[in-house]
Structure formats: structure tokens, C-alpha cells
CSV table of C-alpha atoms in Angstrom, one decimal:
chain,number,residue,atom,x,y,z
K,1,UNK,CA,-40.2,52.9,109.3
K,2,UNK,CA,-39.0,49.6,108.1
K,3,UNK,CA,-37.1,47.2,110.5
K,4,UNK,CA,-33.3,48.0,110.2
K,5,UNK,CA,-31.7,44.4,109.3
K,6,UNK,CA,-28.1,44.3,111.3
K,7,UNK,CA,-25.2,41.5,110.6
K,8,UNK,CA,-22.4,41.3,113.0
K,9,UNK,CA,-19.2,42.1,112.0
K,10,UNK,CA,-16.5,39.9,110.5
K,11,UNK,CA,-13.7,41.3,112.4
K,12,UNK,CA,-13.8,43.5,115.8
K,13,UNK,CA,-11.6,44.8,118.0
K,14,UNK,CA,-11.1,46.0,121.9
K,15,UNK,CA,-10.1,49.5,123.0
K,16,UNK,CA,-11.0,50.3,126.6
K,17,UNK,CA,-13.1,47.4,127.1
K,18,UNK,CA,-15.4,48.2,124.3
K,19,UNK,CA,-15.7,46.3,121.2
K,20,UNK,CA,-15.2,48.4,117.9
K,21,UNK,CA,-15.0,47.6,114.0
K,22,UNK,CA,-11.8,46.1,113.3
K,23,UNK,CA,-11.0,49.8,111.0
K,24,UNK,CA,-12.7,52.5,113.7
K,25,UNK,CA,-10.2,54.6,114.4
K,26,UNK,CA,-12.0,56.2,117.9
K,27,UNK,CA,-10.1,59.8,116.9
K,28,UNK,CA,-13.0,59.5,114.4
K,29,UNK,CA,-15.8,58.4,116.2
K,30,UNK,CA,-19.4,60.4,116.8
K,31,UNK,CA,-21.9,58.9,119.2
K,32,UNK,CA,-25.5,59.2,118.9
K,33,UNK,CA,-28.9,57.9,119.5
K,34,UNK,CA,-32.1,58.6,121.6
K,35,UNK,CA,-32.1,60.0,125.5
K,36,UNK,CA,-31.3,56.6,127.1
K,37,UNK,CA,-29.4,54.7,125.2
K,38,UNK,CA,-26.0,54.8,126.6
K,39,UNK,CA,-24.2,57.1,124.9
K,40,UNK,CA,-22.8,58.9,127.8
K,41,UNK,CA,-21.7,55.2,129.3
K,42,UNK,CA,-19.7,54.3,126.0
K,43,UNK,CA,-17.8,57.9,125.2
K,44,UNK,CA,-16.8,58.0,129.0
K,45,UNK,CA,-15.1,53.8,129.0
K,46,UNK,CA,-13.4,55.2,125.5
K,47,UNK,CA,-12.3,58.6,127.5
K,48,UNK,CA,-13.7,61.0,124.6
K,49,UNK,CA,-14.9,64.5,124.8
K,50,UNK,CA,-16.8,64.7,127.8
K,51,UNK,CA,-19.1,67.5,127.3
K,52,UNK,CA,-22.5,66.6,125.2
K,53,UNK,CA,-22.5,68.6,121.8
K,54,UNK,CA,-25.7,69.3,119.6
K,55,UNK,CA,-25.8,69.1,116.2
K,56,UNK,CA,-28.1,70.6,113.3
K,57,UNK,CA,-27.5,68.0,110.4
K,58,UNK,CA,-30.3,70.7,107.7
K,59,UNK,CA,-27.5,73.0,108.5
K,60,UNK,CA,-24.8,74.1,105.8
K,61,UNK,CA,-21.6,72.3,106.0
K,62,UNK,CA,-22.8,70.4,109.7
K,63,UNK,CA,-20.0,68.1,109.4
K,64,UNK,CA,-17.0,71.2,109.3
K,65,UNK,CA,-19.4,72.3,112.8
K,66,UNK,CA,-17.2,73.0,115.9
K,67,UNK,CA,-19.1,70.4,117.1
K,68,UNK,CA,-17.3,68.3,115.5
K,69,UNK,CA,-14.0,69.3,116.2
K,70,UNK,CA,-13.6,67.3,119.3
K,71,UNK,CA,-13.9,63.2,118.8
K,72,UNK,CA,-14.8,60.9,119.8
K,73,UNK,CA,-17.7,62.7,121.1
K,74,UNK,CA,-21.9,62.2,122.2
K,75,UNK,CA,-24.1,64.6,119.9
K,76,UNK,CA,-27.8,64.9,120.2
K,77,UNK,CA,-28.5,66.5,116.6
K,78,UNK,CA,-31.2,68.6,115.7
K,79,UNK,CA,-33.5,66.7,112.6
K,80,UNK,CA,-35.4,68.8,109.8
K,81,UNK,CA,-39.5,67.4,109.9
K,82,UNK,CA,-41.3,67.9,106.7
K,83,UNK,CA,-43.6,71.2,106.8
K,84,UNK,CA,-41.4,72.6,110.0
K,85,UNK,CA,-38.5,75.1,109.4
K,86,UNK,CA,-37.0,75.0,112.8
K,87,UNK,CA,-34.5,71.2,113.3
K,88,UNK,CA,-35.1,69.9,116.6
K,89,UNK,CA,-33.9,67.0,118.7
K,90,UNK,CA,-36.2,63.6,118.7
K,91,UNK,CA,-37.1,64.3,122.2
K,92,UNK,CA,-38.7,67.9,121.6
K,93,UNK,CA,-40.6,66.6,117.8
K,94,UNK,CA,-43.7,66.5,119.8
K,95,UNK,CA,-43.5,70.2,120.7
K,96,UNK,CA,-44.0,70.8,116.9
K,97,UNK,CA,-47.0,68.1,116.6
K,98,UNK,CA,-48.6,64.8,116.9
K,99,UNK,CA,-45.4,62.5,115.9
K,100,UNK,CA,-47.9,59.9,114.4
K,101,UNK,CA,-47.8,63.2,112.1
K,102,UNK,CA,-44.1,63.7,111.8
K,103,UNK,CA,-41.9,62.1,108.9
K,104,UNK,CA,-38.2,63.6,108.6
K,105,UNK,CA,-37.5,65.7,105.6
K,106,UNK,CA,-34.4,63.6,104.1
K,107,UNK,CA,-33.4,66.3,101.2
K,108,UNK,CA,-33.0,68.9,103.6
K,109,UNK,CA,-29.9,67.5,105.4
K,110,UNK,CA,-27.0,68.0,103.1
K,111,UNK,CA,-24.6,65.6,102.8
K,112,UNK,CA,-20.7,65.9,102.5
K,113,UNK,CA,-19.7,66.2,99.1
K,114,UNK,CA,-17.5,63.4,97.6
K,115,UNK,CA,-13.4,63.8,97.9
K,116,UNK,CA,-13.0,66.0,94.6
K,117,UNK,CA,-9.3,66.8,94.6
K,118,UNK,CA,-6.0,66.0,96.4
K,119,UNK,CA,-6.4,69.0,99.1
K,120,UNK,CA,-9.6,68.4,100.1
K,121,UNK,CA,-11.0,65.6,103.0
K,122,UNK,CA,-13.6,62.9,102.7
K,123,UNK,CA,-15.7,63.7,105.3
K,124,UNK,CA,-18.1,60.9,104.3
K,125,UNK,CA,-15.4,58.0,105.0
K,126,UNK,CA,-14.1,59.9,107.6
K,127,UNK,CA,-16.4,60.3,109.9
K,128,UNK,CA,-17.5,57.1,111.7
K,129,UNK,CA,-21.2,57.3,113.5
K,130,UNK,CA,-22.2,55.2,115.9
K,131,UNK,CA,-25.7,54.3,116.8
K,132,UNK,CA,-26.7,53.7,119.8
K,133,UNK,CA,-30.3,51.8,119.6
K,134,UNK,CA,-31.5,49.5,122.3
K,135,UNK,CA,-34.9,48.1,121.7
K,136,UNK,CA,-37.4,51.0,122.2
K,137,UNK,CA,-38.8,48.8,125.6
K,138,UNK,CA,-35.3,48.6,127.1
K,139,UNK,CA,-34.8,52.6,126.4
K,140,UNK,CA,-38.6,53.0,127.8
K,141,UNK,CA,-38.0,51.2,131.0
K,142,UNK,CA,-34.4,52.9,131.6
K,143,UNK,CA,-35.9,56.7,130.8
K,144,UNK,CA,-38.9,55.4,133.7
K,145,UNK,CA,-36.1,54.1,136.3
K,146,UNK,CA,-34.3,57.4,135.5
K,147,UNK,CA,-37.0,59.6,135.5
K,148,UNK,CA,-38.0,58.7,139.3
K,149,UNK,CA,-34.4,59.9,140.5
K,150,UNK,CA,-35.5,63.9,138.6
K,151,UNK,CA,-32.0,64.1,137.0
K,152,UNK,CA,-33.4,64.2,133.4
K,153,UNK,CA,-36.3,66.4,132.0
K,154,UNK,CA,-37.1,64.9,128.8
K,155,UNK,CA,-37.9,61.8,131.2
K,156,UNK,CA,-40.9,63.6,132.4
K,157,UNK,CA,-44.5,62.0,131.1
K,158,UNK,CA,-43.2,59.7,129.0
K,159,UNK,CA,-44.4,57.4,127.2
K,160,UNK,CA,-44.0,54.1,125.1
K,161,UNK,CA,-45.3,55.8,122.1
K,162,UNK,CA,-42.8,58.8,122.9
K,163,UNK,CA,-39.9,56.2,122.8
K,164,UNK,CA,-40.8,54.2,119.6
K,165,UNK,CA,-41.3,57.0,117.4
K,166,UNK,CA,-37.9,58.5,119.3
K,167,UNK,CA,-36.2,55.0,118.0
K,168,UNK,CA,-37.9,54.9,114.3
K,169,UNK,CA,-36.6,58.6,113.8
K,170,UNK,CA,-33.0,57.5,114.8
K,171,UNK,CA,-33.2,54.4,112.5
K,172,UNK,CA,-34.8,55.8,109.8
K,173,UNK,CA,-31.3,58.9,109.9
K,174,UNK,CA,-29.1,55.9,110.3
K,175,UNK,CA,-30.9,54.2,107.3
K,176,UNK,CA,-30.2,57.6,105.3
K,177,UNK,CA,-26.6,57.9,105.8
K,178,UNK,CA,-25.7,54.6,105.5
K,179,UNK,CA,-26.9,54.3,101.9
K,180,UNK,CA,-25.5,57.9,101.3
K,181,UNK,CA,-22.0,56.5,101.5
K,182,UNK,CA,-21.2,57.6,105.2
K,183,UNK,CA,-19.5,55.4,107.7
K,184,UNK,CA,-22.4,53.8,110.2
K,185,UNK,CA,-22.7,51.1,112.4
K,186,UNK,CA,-25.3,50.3,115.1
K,187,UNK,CA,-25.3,49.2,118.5
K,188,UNK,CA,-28.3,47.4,119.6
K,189,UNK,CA,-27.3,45.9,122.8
K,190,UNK,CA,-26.4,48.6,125.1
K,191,UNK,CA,-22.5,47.8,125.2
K,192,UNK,CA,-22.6,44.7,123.4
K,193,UNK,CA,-20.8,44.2,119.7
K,194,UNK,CA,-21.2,46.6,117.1
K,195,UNK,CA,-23.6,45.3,113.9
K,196,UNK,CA,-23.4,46.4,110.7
K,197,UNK,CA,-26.5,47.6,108.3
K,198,UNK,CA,-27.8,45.3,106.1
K,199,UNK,CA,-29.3,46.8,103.1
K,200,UNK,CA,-31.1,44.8,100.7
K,201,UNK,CA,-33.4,46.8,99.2
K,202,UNK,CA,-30.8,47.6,96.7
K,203,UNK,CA,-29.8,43.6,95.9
K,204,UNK,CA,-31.5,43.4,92.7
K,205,UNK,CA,-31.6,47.2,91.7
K,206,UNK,CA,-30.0,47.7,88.4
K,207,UNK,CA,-28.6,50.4,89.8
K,208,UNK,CA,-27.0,48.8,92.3
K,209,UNK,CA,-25.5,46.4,90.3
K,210,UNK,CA,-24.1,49.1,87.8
K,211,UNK,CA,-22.7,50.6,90.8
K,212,UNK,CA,-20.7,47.3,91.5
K,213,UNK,CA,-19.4,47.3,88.1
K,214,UNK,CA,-18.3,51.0,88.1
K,215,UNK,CA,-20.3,51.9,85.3
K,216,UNK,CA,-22.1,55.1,87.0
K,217,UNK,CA,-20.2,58.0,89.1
K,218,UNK,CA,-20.4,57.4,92.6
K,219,UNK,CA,-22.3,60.5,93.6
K,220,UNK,CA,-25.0,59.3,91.3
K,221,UNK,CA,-25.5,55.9,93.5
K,222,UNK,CA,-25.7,58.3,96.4
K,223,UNK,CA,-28.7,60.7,94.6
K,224,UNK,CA,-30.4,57.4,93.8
K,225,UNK,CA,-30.6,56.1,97.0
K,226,UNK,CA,-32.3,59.5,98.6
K,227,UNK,CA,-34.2,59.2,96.1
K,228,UNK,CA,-35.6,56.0,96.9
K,229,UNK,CA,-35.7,57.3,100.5
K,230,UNK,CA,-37.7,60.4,99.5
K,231,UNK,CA,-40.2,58.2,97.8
K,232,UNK,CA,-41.0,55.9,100.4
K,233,UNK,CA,-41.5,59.1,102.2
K,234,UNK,CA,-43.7,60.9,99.3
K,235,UNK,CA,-45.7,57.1,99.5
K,236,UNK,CA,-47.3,58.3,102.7
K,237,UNK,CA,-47.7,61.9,101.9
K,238,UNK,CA,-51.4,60.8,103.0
K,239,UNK,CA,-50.4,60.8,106.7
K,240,UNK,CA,-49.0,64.5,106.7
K,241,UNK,CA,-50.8,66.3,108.8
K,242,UNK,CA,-50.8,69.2,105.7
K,243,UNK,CA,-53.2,67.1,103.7
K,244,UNK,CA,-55.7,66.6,107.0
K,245,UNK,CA,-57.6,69.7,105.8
K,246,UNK,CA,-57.9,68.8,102.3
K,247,UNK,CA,-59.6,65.7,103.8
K,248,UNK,CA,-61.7,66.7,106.0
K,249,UNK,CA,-62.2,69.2,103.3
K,250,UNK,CA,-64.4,66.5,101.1
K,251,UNK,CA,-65.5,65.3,104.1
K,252,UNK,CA,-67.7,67.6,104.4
K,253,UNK,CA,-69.2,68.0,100.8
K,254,UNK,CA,-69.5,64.9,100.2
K,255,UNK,CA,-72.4,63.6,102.8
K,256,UNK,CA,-74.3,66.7,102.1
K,257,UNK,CA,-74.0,66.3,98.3
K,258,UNK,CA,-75.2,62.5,98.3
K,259,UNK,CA,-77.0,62.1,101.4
K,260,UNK,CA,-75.5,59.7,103.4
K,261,UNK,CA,-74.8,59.4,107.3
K,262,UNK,CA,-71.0,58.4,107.1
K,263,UNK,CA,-68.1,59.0,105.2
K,264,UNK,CA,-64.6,57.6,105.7
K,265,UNK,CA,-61.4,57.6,103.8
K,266,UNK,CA,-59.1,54.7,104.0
K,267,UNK,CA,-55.1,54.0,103.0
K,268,UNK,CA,-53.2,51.1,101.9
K,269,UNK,CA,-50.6,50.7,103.9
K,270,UNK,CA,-48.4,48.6,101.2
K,271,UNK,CA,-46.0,47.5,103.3
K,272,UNK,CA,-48.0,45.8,105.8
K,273,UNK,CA,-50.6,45.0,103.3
K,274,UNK,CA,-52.9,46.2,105.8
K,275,UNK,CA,-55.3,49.7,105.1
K,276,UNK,CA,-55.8,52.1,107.9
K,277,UNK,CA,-58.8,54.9,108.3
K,278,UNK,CA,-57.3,58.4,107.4
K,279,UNK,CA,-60.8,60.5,108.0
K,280,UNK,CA,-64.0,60.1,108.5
K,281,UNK,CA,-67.0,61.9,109.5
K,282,UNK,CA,-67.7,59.4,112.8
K,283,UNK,CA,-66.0,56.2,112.6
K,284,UNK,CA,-63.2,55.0,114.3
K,285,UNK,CA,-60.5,52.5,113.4
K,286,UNK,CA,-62.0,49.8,115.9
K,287,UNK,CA,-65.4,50.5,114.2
K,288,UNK,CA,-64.0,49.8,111.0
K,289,UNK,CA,-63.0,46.0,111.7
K,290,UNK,CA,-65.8,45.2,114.4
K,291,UNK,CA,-68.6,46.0,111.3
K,292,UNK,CA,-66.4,43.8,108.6
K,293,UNK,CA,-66.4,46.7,106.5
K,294,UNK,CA,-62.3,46.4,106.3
K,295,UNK,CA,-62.0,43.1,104.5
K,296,UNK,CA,-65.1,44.6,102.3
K,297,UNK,CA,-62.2,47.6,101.9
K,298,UNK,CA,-59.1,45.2,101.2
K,299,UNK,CA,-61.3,43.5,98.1
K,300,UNK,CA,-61.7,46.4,96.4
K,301,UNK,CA,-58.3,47.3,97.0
K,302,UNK,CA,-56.9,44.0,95.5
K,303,UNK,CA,-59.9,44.1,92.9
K,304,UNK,CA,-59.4,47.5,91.7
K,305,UNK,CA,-63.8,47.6,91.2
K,306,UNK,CA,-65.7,49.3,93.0
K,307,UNK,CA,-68.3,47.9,95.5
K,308,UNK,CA,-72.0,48.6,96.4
K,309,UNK,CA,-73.5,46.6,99.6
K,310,UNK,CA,-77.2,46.7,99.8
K,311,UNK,CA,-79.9,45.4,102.6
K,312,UNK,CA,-77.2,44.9,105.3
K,313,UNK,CA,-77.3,44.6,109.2
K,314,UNK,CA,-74.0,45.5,110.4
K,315,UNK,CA,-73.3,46.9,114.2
K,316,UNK,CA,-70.7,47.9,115.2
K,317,UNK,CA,-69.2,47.6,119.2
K,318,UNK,CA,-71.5,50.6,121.6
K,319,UNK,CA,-69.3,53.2,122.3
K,320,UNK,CA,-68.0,54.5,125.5
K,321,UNK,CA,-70.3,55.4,128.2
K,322,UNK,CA,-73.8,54.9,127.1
K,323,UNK,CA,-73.1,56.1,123.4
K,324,UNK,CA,-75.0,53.2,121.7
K,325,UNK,CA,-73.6,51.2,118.2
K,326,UNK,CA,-73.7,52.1,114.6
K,327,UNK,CA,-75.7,50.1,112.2
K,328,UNK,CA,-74.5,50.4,108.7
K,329,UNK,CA,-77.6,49.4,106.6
K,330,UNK,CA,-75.7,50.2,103.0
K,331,UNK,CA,-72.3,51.1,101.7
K,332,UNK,CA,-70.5,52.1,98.9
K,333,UNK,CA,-67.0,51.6,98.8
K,334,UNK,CA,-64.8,53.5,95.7
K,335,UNK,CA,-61.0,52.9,94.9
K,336,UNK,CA,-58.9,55.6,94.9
K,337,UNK,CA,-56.3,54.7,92.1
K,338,UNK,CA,-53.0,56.5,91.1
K,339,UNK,CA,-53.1,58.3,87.4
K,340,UNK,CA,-49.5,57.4,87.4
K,341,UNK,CA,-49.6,53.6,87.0
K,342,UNK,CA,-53.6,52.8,88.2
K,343,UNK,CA,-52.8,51.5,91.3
K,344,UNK,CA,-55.2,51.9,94.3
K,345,UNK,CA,-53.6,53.7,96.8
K,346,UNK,CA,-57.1,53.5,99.1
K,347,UNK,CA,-60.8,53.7,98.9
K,348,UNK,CA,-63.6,56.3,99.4
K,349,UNK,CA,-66.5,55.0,101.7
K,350,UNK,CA,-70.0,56.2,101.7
K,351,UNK,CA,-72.4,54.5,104.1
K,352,UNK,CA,-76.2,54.7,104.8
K,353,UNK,CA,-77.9,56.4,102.2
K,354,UNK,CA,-81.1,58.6,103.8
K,355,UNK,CA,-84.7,57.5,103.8
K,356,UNK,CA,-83.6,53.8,103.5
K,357,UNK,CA,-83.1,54.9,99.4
K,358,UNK,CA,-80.2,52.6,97.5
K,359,UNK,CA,-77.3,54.0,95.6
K,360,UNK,CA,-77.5,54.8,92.6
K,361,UNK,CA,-74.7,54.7,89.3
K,362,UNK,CA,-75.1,58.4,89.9
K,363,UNK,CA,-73.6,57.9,93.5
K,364,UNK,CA,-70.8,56.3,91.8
K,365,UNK,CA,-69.7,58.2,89.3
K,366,UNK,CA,-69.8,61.3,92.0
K,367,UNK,CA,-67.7,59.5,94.1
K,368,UNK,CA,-65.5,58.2,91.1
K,369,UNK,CA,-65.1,61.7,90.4
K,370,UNK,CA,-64.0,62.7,93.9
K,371,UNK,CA,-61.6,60.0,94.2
K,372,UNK,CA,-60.4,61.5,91.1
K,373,UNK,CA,-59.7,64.8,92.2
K,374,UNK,CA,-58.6,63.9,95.5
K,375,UNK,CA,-55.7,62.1,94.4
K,376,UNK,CA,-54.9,64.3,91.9
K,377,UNK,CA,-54.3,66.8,94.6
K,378,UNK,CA,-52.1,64.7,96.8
K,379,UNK,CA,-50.0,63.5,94.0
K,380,UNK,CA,-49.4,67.3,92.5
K,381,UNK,CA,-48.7,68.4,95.9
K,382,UNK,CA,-46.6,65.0,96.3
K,383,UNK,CA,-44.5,65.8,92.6
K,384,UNK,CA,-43.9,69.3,93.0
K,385,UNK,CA,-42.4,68.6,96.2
K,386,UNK,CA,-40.5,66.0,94.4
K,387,UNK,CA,-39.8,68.8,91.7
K,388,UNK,CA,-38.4,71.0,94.1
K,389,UNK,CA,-36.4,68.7,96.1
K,390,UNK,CA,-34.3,67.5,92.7
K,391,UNK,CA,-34.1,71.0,91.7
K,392,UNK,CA,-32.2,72.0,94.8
K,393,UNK,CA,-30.5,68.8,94.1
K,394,UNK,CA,-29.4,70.2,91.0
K,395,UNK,CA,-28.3,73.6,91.9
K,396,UNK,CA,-26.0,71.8,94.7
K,397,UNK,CA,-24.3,69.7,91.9
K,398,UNK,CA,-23.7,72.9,90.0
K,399,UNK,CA,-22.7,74.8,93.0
K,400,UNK,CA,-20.1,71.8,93.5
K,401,UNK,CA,-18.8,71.8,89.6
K,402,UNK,CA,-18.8,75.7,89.3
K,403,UNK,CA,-15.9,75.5,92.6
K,404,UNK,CA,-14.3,72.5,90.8
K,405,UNK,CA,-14.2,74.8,88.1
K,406,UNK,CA,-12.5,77.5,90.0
K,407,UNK,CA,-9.8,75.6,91.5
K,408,UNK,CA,-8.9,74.1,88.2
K,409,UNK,CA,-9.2,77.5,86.5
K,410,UNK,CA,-6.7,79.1,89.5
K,411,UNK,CA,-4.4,76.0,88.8
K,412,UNK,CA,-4.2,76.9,85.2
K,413,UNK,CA,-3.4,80.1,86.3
K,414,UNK,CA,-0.8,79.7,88.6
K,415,UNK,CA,0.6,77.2,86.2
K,416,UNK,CA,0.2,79.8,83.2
K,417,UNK,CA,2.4,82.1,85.2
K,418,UNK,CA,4.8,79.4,86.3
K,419,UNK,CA,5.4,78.5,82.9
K,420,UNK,CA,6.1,82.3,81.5
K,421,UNK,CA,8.8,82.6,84.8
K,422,UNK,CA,10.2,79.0,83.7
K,423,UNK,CA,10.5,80.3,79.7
K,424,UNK,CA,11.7,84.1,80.4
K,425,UNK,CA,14.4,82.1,82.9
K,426,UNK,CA,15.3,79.8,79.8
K,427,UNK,CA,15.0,82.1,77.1
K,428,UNK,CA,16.6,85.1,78.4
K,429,UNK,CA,20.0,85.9,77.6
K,430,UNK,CA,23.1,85.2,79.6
K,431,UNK,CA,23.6,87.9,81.3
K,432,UNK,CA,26.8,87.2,83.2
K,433,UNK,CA,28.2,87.1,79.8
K,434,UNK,CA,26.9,89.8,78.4
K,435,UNK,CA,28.3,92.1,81.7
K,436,UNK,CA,32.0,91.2,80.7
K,437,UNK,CA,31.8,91.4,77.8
K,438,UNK,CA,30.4,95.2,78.4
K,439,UNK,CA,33.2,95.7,81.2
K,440,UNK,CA,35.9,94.3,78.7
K,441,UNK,CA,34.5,96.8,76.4
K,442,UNK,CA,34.8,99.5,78.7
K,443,UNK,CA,38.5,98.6,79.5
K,444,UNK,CA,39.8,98.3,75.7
K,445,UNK,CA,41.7,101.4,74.6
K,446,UNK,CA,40.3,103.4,71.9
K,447,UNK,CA,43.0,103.1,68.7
């Protein structure tokens, strides 16, 4: 999750001893964030609703939700993860697995669709949310004071790790709507100022600068930008726990087939410029850096080339217990690179060939070939997720037309009918007149 980048506010204001943005209007206000925060302690000084509401945001029309009836309010909402059905609250994710496993599925949460005509609301600009994000070791230290008093039971066995991944959801949902168009701020202080996001991963997008200019319709900006958020997502379809099996899947074939002792598969991590071990048959990530292997794993990264090591003497730190060392004796180390634009998106190790025998251009090409297929299989499960997400991106879009359609097609209608009233009203003949004249008729004597 990258860093949310806040900047105070210009202007602020005071209402109940709480600073607010200078244009909050509290009657509008929805107040969120993980267990902890001080959600509770801000909605009760601004005398809101004072019962906690939850809140599905994957379900249809959240934001017309009863839920939302009553402002300002506290919500704990219910987020979609990718590969789970069910939209749960941050502090139950682990109940569905590892969160180290867990990334939010973005397209699934609708968002409100753009004011279209004169009777309908802008729930995007009307709706303010406020974020309530402490850093995750304040929240962690509150939740352990808390938890020894027993009045909370999501405080029970927590951990750091719990709280940080608890944090990075809630900033990575604050992220989304933000560059969707909705109205966000955070508050990273407990009760201190309000900040505002700072986005700048748009600053020099072309898009973004078209959208300055007015060039593009608005709801295009907002497709683009969870689009971008989908593919930082789709970047590290590695780390879902669906693609585990497929791992360990040529984890398994591939020792047996070439005859080696170990096998691991690494991942760049390009944001940290860093790589991190994905699989592997017995290594860990400590074992990785102890034998130097990981800088041997960064070269061919940055190189692009593959890498045979021959004739070494590598150990690695003795395990726990009496569980002695490894000793890596030769390696070789293939990139796994994108067919979409070549890039290396990690590397396939094979280490210790059996019966002290050196690898061969054989060995390479088999591993070339596995690299191969296993990204292939990552990036067609990757795109036709993709696929699927715009298409339901699409039908929403045509779902929203076909009812602008209606409402303009029953406006012509009404207006049709209108018109025939106004014209029989004008054209019709004056029938005042025409009844005296009858009744004079009536009256004059026959000669």
C-alpha cells in the first residue's frame, strides 16, 4: 500500500470543539476508520447519530443505505477481498485468510453515479467521509490498553501485524474514493486538524491534465483512475493466495525434471525496488540474503540475462534447533519477463545440481521455458480478470444511459401530450360563441 501523502488544509473551521474543512457541512458527515481510532470520541463532541451503523460499500446503491440516512454518523463498512464473495469489516479479514494474502477487490464497490439531471442528487459531492487514521502503533497501543479492561472483542490477541494491515486497507479505500471524485479527508492525529489527500500520481498524466482542461467527460477521469488502482492491484496478482497452487505446482516438476536440491521463485517488488521469495521448495526469506544469492537475484533482474554460478561455497545461517545450514554449491538463476513489454517481473532459481554435475544450456532453456509458461498463466489469469472487470464496467455505463434514455424518452412524452392539450386549447373553436349563436338561433321566429 503506498504511503498516503496528506497537506493541511487552507481554511478550517470549529464546530463543537472540533476542527472541520472550512465547506463540511456536519449534516453530511460519515465517520470511519479502523477499531481504535476515535471515531466514537469525534461523532459524540459533534452530537451525531449515536448508534454505530455498518455498511457494505460491494453492495448496490450503498450510499441510498438506511445506514446512511442518519448523519453525521460512525460506520464500520464491510470491504469486498479479491477471490471472497462475502464483504467483511477490516477486523474480521483474517477470518477469510492470511491478510499478507488479502488485497481489496476495488471494481466490486460501485460508486455513485455522476449528477445526470436536475431531479436527481450528487451523492459523490454530497457525501463527506472522514477518515479516521492514527499511526498504526498509536491504534496498536490504544486497542492493548483497551483490550485489558474486556469491553471490546476484536481487541482480543491482537497484534501489530493485525493493526497495520487493518490501517493499509482503510488507506488504500480512502485512496480509491478520493480519486473517484468523492468528498474525503483524513484525520491522522486523533482529534487534531483535518488533512487533505495529496495525490500526485496523476501530476504529469495526460489524462489528468486533459481533465484540467475539460477536454474528456468527467466520469471518464473517474474510470481511469480505478483503472490505475486495479493495475497496481493486478501488479501483484503474484501475492494472491489463488496463484500459490500454481506455484507450488512447478515447484514440484521442476526439481524432479532437472535434478536439483532447491528451487525458489522470487518477485520484484517495483516499488521498493527490493525482490521477495514467493515459493520455494526449502528456503526461507532470511536464507535468501544470508547466502548472497539476493543481490545475485537483483542483477539479473536489472540485467534481464540469465545467470549460471558454478564451484561455489555458500552457507547459509543453521536453522532452528539443531537443523544444521544449507550449502549452495551451484545455481542457476532465470528471469521471468513480461510478453507484454519484456520486463522482468522476477526470477526462477535452481540450486545444486545432483552428483556435483554443472548445468547445462539444456537446464536453461527448460527453465527458460518454464518461466515462460508461468507467466503466461499469471498474466491470462491477470487480463481476463481485467477483461471482466471493464466489461461490468461497461454494462454499468449502459445500464446508466439506457435510464437517461428513459427519463428523456418519458419527458418527450409528457411534453408530446402537453403540446397536443396546448394546440386542441388553441385551435379549437370558440365555443362560447358558437352556444349563442345556437341559442339566438333557437329564439328567432320562423318567417
Amino acid at each position: 500500500m503506498e504511503k498516503l501523502l496528506l497537506d493541511p488544509f487552507p481554511n478550517l473551521k470549529t464546530e463543537r470543539g472540533v476542527q472541520l474543512p472550512l465547506d463540511v457541512d456536519i449534516s453530511n458527515l460519515i465517520i470511519t476508520g479502523p477499531p481504535g481510532s476515535g471515531k466514537t470520541t469525534i461523532l459524540n463532541k459533534l452530537g451525531g447519530w449515536p448508534e454505530e451503523g455498518y455498511l457494505d460499500v460491494s453492495s448496490h446503491d450503498w450510499w441510498r443505505s438506511p445506514a446512511m440516512a442518519h448523519r453525521p454518523r460512525e460506520l464500520h463498512l464491510g470491504l469486498p477481498f479479491v477471490g471472497f464473495d462475502k464483504a467483511v469489516p477490516v477486523y474480521e479479514a483474517k477470518t477469510l485468510d492470511d491478510t499478507n494474502y488479502l488485497e481489496l477487490d476495488l471494481f466490486r464497490i460501485p460508486l455513485p453515479p455522476p449528477k445526470g439531471n436536475l431531479i436527481s442528487g450528487n451523492f459523490r459531492r454530497k457525501l463527506v467521509f472522514e477518515f479516521v487514521l492514527p499511526p498504526p502503533e498509536v491504534l496498536f497501543e490504544r486497542r492493548q490498553e483497551r483490550a485489558k479492561k474486556g469491553t471490546h472483542h476484536v481487541d482480543k490477541e491482537l497484534k501489530l501485524e493485525d493493526v497495520v494491515e487493518e490501517y493499509n486497507f482503510f488507506c488504500t479505500l480512502a485512496l480509491f474514493f478520493h480519486q473517484s471524485g468523492m468528498n474525503v479527508y483524513v484525520r491522522d492525529e486523533g482529534e487534531g486538524p483535518p488533512k487533505r489527500i495529496r495525490d500526485e500520481s496523476g501530476a504529469l498524466d495526460s489524462v489528468g491534465m486533459m481533465r484540467a482542461r475539460g477536454n474528456l467527460e468527467k466520469e471518464l477521469y473517474q474510470v481511469h483512475d480505478q483503472l490505475k488502482l486495479r493495475q497496481r492491484i493486478l501488479t501483484r496478482a503474484w501475492s494472491f493466495r489463488g496463484n500459490t497452487d500454481l506455484m507450488q505446482l512447478f515447484l514440484k516438476m521442476l526439481p524432479d525434471a532437472m535434478g536439483v536440491e532447491f528451487c525458489n521463485i522470487c518477485i520484484t517488488d517495483r516499488e521498493q525496488e527490493d525482490v521477495w521469495l514467493l515459493a520455494s521448495t526449502d528456503f526461507t526469506e532470511e536464507e535468501l540474503h544470508t547466502t548472497g544469492l539476493r543481490e545475485k537475484v537483483l542483477d539479473v533482474i536489472i540485467n534481464g540475462e540469465y545467470l549460471v554460478m558454478e564451484n561455489q561455497d555458500l552457507q547459509t545461517a543453521p536453522g532452528e534447533g539443531d537443523k544444521p545450514g544449507k550449502t549452495i554449491h551451484n545455481a542457476l538463476i532465470v528471469p521471468i519477463k513480461s510478453v507484454l513489454d519484456n520486463s522482468v517481473t522476477g526470477v526462477i532459481q535452481v540450486l545444486n545440481k545432483n552428483n556435483d554435475q554443472y548445468f547445462t544450456e539444456e537446464d536453461r532453456l527448460l527453465v527458460e521455458r518454464v518461466a515462460l509458461h508461468l507467466q503466461l498463466a499469471l498474466e491470462n489469469v491477470s487480463l481476463r480478470q481485467e477483461m471482466m472487470d471493464f466489461s461490468e464496467l461497461l454494462s454499468q455505463k449502459a445500464w446508466r444511459m439506457g435510464g437517461t434514455v428513459r427519463f428523456f424518452g418519458i419527458l418527450l412524452l409528457v411534453l408530446f401530450f402537453i403540446s397536443l392539450g396546448v394546440n386542441a386549447w388553441l385551435l379549437a373553436p370558440p365555443w362560447d360563441e358558437l352556444m349563442q349563436i345556437i341559442l339566438q338561433d333557437s329564439h328567432t321566429p320562423t318567417p
